[in-house]
PDB file of C-alpha atoms in Angstrom:
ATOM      1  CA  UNK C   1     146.670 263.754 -58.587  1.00 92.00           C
ATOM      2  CA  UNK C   2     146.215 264.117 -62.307  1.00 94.00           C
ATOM      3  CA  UNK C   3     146.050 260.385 -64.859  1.00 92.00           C
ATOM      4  CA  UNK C   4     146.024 260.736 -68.348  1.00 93.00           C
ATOM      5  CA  UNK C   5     144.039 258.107 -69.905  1.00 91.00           C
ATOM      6  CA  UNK C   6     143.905 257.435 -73.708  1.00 90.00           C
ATOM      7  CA  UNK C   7     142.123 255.105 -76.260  1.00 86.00           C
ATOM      8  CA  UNK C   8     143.628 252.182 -77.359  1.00 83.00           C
ATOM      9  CA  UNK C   9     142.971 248.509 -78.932  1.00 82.00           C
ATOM     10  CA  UNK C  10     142.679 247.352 -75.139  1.00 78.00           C
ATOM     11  CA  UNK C  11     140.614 250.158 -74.608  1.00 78.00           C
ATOM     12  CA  UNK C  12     141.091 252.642 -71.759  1.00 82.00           C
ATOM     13  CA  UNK C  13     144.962 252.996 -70.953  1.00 86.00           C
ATOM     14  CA  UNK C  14     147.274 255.401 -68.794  1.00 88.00           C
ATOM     15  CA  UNK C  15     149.652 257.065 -70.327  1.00 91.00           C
ATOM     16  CA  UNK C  16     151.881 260.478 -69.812  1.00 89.00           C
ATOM     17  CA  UNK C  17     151.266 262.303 -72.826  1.00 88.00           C
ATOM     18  CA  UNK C  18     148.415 264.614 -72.774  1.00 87.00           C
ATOM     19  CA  UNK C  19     148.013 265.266 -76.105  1.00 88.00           C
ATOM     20  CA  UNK C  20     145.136 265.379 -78.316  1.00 91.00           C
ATOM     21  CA  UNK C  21     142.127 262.311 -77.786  1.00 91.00           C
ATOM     22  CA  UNK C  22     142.899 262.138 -74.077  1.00 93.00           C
ATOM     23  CA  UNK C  23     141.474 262.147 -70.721  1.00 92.00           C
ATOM     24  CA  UNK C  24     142.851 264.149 -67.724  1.00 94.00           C
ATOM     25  CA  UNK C  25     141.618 262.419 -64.640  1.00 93.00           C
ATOM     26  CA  UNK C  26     142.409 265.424 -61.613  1.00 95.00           C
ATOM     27  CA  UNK C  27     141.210 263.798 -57.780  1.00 93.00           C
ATOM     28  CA  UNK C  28     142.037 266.073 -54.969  1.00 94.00           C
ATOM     29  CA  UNK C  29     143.983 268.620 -56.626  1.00 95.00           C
ATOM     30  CA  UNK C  30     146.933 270.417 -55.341  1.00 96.00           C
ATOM     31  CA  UNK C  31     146.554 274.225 -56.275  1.00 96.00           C
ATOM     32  CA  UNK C  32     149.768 273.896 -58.594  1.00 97.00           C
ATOM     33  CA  UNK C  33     148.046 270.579 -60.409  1.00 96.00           C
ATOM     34  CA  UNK C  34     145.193 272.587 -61.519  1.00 96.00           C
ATOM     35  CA  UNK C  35     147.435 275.945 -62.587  1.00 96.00           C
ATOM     36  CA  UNK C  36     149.332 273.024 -64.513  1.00 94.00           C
ATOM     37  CA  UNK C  37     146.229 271.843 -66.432  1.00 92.00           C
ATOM     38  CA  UNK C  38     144.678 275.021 -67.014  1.00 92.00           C
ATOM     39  CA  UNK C  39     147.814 276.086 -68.663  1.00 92.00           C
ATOM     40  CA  UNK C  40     148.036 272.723 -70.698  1.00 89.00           C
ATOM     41  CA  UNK C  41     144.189 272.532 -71.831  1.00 87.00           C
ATOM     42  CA  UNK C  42     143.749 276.588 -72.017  1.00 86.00           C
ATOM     43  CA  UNK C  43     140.915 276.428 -69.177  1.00 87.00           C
ATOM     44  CA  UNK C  44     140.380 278.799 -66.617  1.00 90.00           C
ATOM     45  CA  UNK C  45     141.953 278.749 -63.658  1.00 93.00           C
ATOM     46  CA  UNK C  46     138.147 278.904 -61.629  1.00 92.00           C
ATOM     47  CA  UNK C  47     136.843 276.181 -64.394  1.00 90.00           C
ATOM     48  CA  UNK C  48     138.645 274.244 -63.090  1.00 92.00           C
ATOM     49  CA  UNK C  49     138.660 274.526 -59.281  1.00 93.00           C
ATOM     50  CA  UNK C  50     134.630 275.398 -59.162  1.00 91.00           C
ATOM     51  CA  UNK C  51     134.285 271.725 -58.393  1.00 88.00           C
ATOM     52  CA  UNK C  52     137.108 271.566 -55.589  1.00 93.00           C
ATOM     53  CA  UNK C  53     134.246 273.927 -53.720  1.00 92.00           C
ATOM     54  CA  UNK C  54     132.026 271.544 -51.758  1.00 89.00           C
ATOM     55  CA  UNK C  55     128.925 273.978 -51.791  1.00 90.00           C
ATOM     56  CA  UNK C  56     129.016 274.749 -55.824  1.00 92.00           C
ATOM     57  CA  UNK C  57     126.246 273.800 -57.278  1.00 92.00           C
ATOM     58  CA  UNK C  58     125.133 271.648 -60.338  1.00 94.00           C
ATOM     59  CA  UNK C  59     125.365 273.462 -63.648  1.00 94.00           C
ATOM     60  CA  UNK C  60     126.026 273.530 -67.215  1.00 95.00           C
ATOM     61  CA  UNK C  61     127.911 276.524 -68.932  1.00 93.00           C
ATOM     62  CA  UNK C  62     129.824 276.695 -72.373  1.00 93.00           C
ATOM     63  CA  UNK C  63     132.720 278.732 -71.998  1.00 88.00           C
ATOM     64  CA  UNK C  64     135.460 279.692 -74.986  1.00 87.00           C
ATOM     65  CA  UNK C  65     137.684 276.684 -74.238  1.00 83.00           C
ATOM     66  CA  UNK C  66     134.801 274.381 -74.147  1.00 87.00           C
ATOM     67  CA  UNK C  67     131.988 273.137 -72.012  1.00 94.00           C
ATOM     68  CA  UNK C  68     131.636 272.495 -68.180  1.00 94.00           C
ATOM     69  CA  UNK C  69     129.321 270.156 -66.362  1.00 96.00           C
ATOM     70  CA  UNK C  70     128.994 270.052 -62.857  1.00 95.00           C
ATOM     71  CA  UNK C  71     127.446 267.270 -60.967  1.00 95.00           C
ATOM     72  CA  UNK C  72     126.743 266.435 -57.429  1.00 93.00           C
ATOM     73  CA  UNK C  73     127.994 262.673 -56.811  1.00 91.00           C
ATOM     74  CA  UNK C  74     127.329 260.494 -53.949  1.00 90.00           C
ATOM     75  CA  UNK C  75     129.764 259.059 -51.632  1.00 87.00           C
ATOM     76  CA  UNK C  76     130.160 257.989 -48.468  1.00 87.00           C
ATOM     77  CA  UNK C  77     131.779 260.002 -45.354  1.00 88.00           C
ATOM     78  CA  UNK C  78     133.769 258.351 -42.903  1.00 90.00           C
ATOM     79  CA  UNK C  79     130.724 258.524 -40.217  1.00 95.00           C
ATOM     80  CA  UNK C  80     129.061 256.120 -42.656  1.00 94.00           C
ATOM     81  CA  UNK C  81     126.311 258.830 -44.054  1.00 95.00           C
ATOM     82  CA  UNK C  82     125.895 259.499 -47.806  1.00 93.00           C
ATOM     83  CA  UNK C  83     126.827 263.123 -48.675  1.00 92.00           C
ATOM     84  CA  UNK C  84     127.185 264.604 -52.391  1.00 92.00           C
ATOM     85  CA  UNK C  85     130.347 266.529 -54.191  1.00 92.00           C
ATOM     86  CA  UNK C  86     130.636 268.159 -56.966  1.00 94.00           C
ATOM     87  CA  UNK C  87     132.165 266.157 -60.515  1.00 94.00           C
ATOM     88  CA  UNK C  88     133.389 268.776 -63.099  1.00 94.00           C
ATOM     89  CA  UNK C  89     133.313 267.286 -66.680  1.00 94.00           C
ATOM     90  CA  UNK C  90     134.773 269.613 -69.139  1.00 94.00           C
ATOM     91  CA  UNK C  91     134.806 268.695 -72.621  1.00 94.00           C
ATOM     92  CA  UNK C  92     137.223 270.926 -74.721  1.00 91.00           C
ATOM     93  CA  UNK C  93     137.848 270.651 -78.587  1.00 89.00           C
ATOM     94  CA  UNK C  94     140.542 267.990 -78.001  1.00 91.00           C
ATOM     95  CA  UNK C  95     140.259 266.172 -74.550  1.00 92.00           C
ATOM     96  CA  UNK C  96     138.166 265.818 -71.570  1.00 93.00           C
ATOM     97  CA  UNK C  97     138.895 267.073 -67.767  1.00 94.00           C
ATOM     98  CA  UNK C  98     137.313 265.758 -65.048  1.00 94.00           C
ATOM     99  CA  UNK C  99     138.136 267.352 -61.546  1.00 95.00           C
ATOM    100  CA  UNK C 100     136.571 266.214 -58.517  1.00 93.00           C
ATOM    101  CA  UNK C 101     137.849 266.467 -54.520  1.00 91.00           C
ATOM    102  CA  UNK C 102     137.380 262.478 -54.245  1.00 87.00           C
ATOM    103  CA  UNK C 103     138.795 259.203 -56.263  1.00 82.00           C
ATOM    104  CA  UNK C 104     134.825 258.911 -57.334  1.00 69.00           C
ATOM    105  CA  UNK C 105     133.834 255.060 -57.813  1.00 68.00           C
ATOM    106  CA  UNK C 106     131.894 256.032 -60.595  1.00 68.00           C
ATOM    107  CA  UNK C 107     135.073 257.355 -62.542  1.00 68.00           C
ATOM    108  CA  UNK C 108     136.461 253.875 -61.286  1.00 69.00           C
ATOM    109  CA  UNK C 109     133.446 251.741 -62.720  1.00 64.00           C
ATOM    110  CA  UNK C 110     133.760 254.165 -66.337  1.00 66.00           C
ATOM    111  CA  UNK C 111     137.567 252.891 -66.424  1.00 64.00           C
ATOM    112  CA  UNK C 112     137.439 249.184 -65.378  1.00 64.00           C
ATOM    113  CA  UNK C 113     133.988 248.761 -67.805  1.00 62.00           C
ATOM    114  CA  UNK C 114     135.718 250.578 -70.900  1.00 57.00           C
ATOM    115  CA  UNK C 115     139.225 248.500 -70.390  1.00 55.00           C
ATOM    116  CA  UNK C 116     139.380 245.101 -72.507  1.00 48.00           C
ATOM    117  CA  UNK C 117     140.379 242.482 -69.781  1.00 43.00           C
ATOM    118  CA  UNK C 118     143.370 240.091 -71.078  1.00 39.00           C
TER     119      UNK C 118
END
């Protein structure tokens, strides 16, 4: 799934354009979703899926288009146990990407702490 999230008086918004100033949001990925948004950003194609790979590993690379992070996050499998994925945070000269394989509660808790309750 991919969200578009953009700046605004109330502070962190969806929208559908993904111009300019915004943030693509990508959680579990469909192949076509991330040929989509390397297409619309200009990343390559294995930027962006590095972090659907469980076993890749924390890293920091600049690259043309901009500049990859990769983090391990925690979350919790279904047994109960902690485990770690990777986060991708790619920063290019005109948006940010994340990609992870998981709806990451820390994306959540960045969202609902940068949105202006009314």
């Amino acid at each position: 799934m991919i969200r578009i999230y953009t700046n605004s008086e109330r502070g962190i918004v969806e929208t559908d354009s993904p111009g300019p100033g915004t943030w693509a949001r990508i959680t579990a990925p469909t192949d076509e979703e991330l040929r989509t948004e390397s297409e619309r950003s200009g990343m390559d194609l294995s930027i962006l899926t590095a972090a659907t790979d469980a076993d890749e590993i924390s890293r920091w690379e600049p690259y043309d288009e901009g500049t990859c992070m990769i983090v391990d996050i925690p979350y919790m499998r279904d047994d109960g146990q902690f485990d770690t994925l990777p986060l991708a945070m790619i920063i290019t000269r005109d948006r940010i990407i994340t990609v992870c394989r998981i709806s990451s509660g820390i994306q959540e808790h960045f969202i609902s702490d940068l949105t202006v309750r009314t």
